[in-house]
CSV table of N, CA and C in Angstrom, one decimal:
chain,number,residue,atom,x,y,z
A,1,UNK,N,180.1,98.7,-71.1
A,1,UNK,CA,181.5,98.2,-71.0
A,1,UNK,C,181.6,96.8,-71.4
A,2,UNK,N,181.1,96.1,-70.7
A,2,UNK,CA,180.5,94.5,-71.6
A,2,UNK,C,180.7,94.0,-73.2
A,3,UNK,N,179.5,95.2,-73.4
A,3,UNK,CA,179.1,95.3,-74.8
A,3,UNK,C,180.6,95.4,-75.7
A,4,UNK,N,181.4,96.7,-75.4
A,4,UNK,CA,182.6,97.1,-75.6
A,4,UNK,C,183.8,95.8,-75.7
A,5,UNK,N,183.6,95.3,-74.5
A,5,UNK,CA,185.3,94.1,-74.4
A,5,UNK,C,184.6,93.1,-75.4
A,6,UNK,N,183.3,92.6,-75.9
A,6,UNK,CA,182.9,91.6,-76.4
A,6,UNK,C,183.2,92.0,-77.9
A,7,UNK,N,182.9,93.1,-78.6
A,7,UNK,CA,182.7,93.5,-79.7
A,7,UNK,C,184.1,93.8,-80.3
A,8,UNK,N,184.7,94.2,-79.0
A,8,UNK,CA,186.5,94.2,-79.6
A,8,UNK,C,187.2,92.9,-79.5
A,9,UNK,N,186.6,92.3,-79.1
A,9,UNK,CA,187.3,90.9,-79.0
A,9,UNK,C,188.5,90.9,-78.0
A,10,UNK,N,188.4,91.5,-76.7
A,10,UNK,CA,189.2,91.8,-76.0
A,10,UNK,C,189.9,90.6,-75.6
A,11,UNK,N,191.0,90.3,-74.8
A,11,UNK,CA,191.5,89.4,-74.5
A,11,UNK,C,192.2,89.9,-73.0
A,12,UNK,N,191.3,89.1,-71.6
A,12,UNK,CA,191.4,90.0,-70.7
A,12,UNK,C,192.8,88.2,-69.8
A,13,UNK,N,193.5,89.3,-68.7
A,13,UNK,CA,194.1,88.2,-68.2
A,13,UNK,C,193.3,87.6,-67.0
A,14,UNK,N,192.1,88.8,-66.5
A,14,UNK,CA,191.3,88.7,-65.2
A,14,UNK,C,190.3,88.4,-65.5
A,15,UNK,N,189.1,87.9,-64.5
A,15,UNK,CA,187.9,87.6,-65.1
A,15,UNK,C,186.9,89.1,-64.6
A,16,UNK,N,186.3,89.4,-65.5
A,16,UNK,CA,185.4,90.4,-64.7
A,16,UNK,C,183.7,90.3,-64.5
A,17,UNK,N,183.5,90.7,-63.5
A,17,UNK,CA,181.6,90.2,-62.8
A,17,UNK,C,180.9,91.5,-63.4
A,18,UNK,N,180.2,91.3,-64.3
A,18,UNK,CA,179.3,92.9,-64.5
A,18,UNK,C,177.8,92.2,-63.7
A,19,UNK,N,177.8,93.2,-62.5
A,19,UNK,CA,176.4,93.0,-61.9
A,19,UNK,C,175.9,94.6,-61.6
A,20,UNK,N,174.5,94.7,-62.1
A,20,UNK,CA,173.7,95.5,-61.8
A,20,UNK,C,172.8,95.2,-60.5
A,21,UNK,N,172.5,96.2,-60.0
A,21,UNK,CA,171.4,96.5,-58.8
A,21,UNK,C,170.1,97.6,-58.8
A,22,UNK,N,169.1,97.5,-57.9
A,22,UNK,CA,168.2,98.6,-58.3
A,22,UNK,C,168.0,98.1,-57.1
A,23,UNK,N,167.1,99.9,-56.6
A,23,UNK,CA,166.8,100.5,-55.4
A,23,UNK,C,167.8,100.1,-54.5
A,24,UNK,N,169.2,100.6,-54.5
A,24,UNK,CA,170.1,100.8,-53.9
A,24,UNK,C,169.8,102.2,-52.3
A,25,UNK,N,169.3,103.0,-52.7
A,25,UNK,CA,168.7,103.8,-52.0
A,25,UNK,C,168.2,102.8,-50.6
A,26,UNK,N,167.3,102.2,-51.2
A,26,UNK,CA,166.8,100.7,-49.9
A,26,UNK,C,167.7,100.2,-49.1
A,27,UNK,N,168.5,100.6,-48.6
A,27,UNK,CA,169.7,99.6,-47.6
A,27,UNK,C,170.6,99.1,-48.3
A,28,UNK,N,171.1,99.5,-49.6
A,28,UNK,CA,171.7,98.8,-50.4
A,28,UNK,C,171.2,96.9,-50.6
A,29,UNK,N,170.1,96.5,-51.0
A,29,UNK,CA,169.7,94.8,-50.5
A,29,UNK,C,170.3,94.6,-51.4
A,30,UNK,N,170.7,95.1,-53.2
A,30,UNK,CA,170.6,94.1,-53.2
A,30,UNK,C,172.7,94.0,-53.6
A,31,UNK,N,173.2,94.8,-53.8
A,31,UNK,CA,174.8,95.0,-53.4
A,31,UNK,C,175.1,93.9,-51.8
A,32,UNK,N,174.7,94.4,-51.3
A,32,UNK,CA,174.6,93.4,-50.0
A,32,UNK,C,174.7,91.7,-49.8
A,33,UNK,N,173.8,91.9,-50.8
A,33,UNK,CA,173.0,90.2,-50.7
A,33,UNK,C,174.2,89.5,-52.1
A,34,UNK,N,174.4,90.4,-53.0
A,34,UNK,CA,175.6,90.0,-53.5
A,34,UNK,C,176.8,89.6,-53.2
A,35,UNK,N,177.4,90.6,-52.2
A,35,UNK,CA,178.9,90.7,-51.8
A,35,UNK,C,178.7,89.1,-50.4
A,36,UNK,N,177.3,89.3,-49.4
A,36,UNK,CA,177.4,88.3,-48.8
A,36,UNK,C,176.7,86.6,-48.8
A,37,UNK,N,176.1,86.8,-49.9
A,37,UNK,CA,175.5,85.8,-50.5
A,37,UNK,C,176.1,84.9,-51.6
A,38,UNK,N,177.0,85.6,-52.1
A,38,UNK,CA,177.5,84.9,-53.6
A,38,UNK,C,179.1,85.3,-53.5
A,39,UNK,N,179.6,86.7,-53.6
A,39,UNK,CA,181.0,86.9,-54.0
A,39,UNK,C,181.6,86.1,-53.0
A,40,UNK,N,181.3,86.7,-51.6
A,40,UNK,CA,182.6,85.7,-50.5
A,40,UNK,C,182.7,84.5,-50.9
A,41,UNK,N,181.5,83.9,-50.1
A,41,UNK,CA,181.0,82.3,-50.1
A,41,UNK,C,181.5,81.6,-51.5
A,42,UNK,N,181.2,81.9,-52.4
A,42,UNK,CA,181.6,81.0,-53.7
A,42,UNK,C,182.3,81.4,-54.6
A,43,UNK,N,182.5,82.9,-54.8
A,43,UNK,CA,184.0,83.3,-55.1
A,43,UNK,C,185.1,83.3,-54.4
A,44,UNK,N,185.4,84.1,-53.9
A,44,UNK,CA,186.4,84.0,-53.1
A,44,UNK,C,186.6,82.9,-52.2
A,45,UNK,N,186.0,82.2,-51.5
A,45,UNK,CA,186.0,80.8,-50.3
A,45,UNK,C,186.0,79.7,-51.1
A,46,UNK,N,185.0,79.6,-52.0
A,46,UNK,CA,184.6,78.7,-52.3
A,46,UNK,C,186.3,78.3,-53.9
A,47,UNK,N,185.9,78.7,-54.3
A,47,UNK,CA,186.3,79.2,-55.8
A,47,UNK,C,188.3,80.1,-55.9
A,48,UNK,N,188.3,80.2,-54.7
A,48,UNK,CA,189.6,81.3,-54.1
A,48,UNK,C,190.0,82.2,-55.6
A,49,UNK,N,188.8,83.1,-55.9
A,49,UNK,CA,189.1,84.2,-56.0
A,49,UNK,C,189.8,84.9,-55.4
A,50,UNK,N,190.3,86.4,-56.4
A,50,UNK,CA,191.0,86.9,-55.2
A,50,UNK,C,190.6,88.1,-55.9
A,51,UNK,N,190.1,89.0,-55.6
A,51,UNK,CA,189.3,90.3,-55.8
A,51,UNK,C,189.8,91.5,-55.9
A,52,UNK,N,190.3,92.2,-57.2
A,52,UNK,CA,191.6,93.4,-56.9
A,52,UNK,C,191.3,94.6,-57.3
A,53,UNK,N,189.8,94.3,-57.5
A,53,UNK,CA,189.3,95.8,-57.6
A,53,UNK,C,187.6,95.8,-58.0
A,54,UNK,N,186.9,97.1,-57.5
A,54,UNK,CA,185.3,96.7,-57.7
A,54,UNK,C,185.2,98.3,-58.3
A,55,UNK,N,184.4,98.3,-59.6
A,55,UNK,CA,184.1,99.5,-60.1
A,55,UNK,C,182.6,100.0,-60.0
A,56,UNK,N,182.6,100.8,-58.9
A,56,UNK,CA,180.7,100.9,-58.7
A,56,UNK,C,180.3,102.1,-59.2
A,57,UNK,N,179.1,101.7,-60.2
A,57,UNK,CA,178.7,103.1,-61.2
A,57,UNK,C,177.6,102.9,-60.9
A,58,UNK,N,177.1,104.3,-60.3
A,58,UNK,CA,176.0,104.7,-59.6
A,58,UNK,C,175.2,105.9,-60.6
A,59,UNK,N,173.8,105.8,-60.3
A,59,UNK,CA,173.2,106.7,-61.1
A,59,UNK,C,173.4,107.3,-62.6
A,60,UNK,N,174.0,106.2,-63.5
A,60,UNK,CA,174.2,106.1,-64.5
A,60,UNK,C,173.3,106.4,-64.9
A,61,UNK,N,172.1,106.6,-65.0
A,61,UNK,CA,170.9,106.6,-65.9
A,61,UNK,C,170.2,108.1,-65.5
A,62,UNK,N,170.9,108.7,-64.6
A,62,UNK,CA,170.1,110.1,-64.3
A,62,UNK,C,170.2,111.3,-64.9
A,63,UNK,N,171.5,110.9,-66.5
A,63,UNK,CA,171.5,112.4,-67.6
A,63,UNK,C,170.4,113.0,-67.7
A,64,UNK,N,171.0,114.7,-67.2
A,64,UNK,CA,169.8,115.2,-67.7
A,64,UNK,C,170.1,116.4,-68.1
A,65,UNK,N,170.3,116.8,-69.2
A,65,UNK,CA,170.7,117.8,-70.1
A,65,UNK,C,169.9,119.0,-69.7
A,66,UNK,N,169.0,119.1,-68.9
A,66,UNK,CA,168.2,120.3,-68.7
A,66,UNK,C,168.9,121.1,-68.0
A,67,UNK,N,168.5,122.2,-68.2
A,67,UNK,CA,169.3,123.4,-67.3
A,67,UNK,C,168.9,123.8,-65.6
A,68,UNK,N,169.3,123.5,-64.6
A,68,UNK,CA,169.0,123.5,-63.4
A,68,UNK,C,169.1,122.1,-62.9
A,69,UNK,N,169.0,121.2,-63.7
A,69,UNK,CA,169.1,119.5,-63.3
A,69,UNK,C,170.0,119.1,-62.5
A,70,UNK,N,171.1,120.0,-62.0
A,70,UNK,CA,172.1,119.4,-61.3
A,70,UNK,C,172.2,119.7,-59.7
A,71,UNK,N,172.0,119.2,-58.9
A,71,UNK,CA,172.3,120.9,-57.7
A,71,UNK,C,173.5,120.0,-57.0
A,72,UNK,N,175.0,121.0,-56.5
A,72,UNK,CA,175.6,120.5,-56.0
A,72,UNK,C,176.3,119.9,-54.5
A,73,UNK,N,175.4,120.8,-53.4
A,73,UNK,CA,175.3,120.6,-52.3
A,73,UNK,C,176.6,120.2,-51.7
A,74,UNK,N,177.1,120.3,-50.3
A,74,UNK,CA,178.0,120.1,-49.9
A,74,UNK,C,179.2,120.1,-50.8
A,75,UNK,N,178.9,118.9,-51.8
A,75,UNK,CA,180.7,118.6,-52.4
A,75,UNK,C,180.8,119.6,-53.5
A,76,UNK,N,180.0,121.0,-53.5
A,76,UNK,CA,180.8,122.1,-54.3
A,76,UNK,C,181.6,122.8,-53.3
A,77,UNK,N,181.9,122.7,-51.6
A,77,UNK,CA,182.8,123.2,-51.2
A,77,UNK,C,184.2,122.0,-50.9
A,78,UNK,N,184.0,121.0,-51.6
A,78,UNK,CA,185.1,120.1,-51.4
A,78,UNK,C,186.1,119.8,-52.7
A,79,UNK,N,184.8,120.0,-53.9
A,79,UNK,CA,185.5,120.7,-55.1
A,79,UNK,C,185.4,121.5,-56.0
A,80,UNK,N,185.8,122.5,-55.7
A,80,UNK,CA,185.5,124.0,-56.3
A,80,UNK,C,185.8,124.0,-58.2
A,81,UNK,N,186.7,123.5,-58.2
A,81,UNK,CA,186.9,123.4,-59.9
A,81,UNK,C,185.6,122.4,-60.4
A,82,UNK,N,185.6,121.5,-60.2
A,82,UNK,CA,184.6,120.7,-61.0
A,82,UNK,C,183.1,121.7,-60.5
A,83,UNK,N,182.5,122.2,-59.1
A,83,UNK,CA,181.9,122.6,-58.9
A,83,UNK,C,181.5,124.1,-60.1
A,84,UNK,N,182.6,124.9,-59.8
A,84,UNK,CA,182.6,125.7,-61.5
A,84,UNK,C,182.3,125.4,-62.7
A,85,UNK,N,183.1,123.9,-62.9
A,85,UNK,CA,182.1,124.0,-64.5
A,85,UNK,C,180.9,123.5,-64.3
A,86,UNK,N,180.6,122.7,-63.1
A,86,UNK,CA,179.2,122.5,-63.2
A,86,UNK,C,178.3,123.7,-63.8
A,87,UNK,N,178.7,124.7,-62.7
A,87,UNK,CA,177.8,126.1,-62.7
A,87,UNK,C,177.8,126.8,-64.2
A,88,UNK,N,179.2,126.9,-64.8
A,88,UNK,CA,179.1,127.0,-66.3
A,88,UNK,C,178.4,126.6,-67.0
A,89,UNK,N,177.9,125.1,-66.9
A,89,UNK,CA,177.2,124.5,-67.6
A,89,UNK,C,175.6,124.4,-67.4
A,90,UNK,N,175.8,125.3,-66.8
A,90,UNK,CA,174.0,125.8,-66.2
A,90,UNK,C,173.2,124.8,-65.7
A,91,UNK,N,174.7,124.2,-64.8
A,91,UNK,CA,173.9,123.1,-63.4
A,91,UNK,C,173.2,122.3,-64.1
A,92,UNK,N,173.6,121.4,-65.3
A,92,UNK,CA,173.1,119.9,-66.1
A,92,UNK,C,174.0,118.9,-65.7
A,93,UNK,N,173.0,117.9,-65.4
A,93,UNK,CA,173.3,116.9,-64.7
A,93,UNK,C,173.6,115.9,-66.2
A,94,UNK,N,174.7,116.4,-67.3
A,94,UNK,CA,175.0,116.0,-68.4
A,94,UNK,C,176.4,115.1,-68.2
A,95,UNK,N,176.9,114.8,-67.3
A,95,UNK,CA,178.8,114.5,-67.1
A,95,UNK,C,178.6,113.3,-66.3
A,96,UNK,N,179.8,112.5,-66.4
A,96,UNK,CA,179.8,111.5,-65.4
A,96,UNK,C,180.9,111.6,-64.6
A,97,UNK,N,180.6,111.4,-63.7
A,97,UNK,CA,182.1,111.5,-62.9
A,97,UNK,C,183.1,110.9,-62.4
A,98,UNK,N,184.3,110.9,-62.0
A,98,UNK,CA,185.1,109.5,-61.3
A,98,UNK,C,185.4,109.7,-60.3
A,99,UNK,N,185.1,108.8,-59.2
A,99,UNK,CA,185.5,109.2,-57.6
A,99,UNK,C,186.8,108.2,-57.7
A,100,UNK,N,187.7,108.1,-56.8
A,100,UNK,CA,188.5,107.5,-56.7
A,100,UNK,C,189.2,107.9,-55.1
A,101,UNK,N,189.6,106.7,-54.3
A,101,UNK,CA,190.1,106.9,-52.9
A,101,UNK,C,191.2,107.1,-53.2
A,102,UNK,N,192.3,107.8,-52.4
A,102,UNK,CA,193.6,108.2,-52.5
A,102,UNK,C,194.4,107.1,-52.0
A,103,UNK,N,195.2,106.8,-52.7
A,103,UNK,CA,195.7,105.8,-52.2
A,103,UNK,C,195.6,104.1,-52.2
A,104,UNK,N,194.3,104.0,-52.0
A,104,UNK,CA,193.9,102.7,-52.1
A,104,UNK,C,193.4,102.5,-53.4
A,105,UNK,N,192.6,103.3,-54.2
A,105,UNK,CA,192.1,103.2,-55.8
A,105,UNK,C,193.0,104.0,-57.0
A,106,UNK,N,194.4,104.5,-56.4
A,106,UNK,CA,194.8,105.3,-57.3
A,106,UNK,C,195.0,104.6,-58.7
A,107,UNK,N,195.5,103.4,-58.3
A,107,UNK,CA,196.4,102.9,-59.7
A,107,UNK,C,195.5,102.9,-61.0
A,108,UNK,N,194.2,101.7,-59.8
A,108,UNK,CA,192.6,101.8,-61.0
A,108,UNK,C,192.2,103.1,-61.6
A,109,UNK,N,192.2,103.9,-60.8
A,109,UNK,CA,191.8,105.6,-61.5
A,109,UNK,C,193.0,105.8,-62.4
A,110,UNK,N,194.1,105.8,-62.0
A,110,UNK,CA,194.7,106.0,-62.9
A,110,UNK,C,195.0,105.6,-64.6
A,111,UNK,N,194.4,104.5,-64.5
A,111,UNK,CA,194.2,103.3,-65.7
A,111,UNK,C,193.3,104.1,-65.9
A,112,UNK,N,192.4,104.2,-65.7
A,112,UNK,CA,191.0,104.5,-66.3
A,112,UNK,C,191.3,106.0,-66.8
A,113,UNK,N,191.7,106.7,-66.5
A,113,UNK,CA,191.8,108.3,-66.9
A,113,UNK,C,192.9,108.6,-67.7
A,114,UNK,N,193.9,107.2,-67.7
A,114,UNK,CA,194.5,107.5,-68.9
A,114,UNK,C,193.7,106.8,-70.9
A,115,UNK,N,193.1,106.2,-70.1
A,115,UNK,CA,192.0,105.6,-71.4
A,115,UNK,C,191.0,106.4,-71.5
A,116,UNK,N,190.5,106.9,-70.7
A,116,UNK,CA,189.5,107.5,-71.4
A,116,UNK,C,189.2,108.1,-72.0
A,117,UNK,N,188.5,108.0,-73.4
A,117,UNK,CA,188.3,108.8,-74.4
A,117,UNK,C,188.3,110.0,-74.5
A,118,UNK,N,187.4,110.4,-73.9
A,118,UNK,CA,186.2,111.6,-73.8
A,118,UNK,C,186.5,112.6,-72.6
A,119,UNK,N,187.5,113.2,-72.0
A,119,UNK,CA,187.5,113.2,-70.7
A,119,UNK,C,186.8,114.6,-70.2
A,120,UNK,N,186.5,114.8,-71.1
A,120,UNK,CA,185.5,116.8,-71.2
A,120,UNK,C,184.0,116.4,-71.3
């Protein structure tokens, strides 16, 4: 995404933080040690940011085109359509997904899903 706004010469009116983390699985340290170590304190307090939205992309790196790669546990009975094509697709962990809270993240999902390219 970075790579993307830099190359098109975007021209944004907000500022955006691209931070990566690893071994999240661990207590989340190091999301944590971000949000209370740096964003409050010297964004927002320090700096009076004001924070209008956080986009957290998780397991981005776990494509796996093989067939059985995907298993869907619990949230194939919370979403039965996407759960289907999963199974269509002979359970490949090939797609990315968008979660979004109702309500509170609609507008952002919404922006996002009307841009997105690729939505298949």
């Amino acid at each position: 995404m970075a790579k993307l706004i830099a190359q098109n010469n975007c021209k944004l009116d907000k500022t955006i933080i691209f931070v990566l983390f690893d071994m999240e699985e661990d207590g989340l340290k190091g999301s944590k040690y971000f949000v209370k170590d740096y964003l409050i304190p010297v964004e927002v307090i320090q700096n009076g940011a004001k924070v209008i939205a956080v986009i957290v992309m998780d397991m981005i790196l776990e494509h796996d085109s093989t067939r059985n790669s995907q298993s869907l546990g619990i949230i194939a009975n919370v979403l039965p359509e996407w759960s289907a094509k999963v199974k269509q697709n002979g359970y490949r962990g090939d797609f990315a997904a968008v979660w979004a809270r109702k309500g509170i993240d609609t507008k952002l999902y919404e922006k996002l899903e009307k841009n997105w390219v690729n939505k298949d």
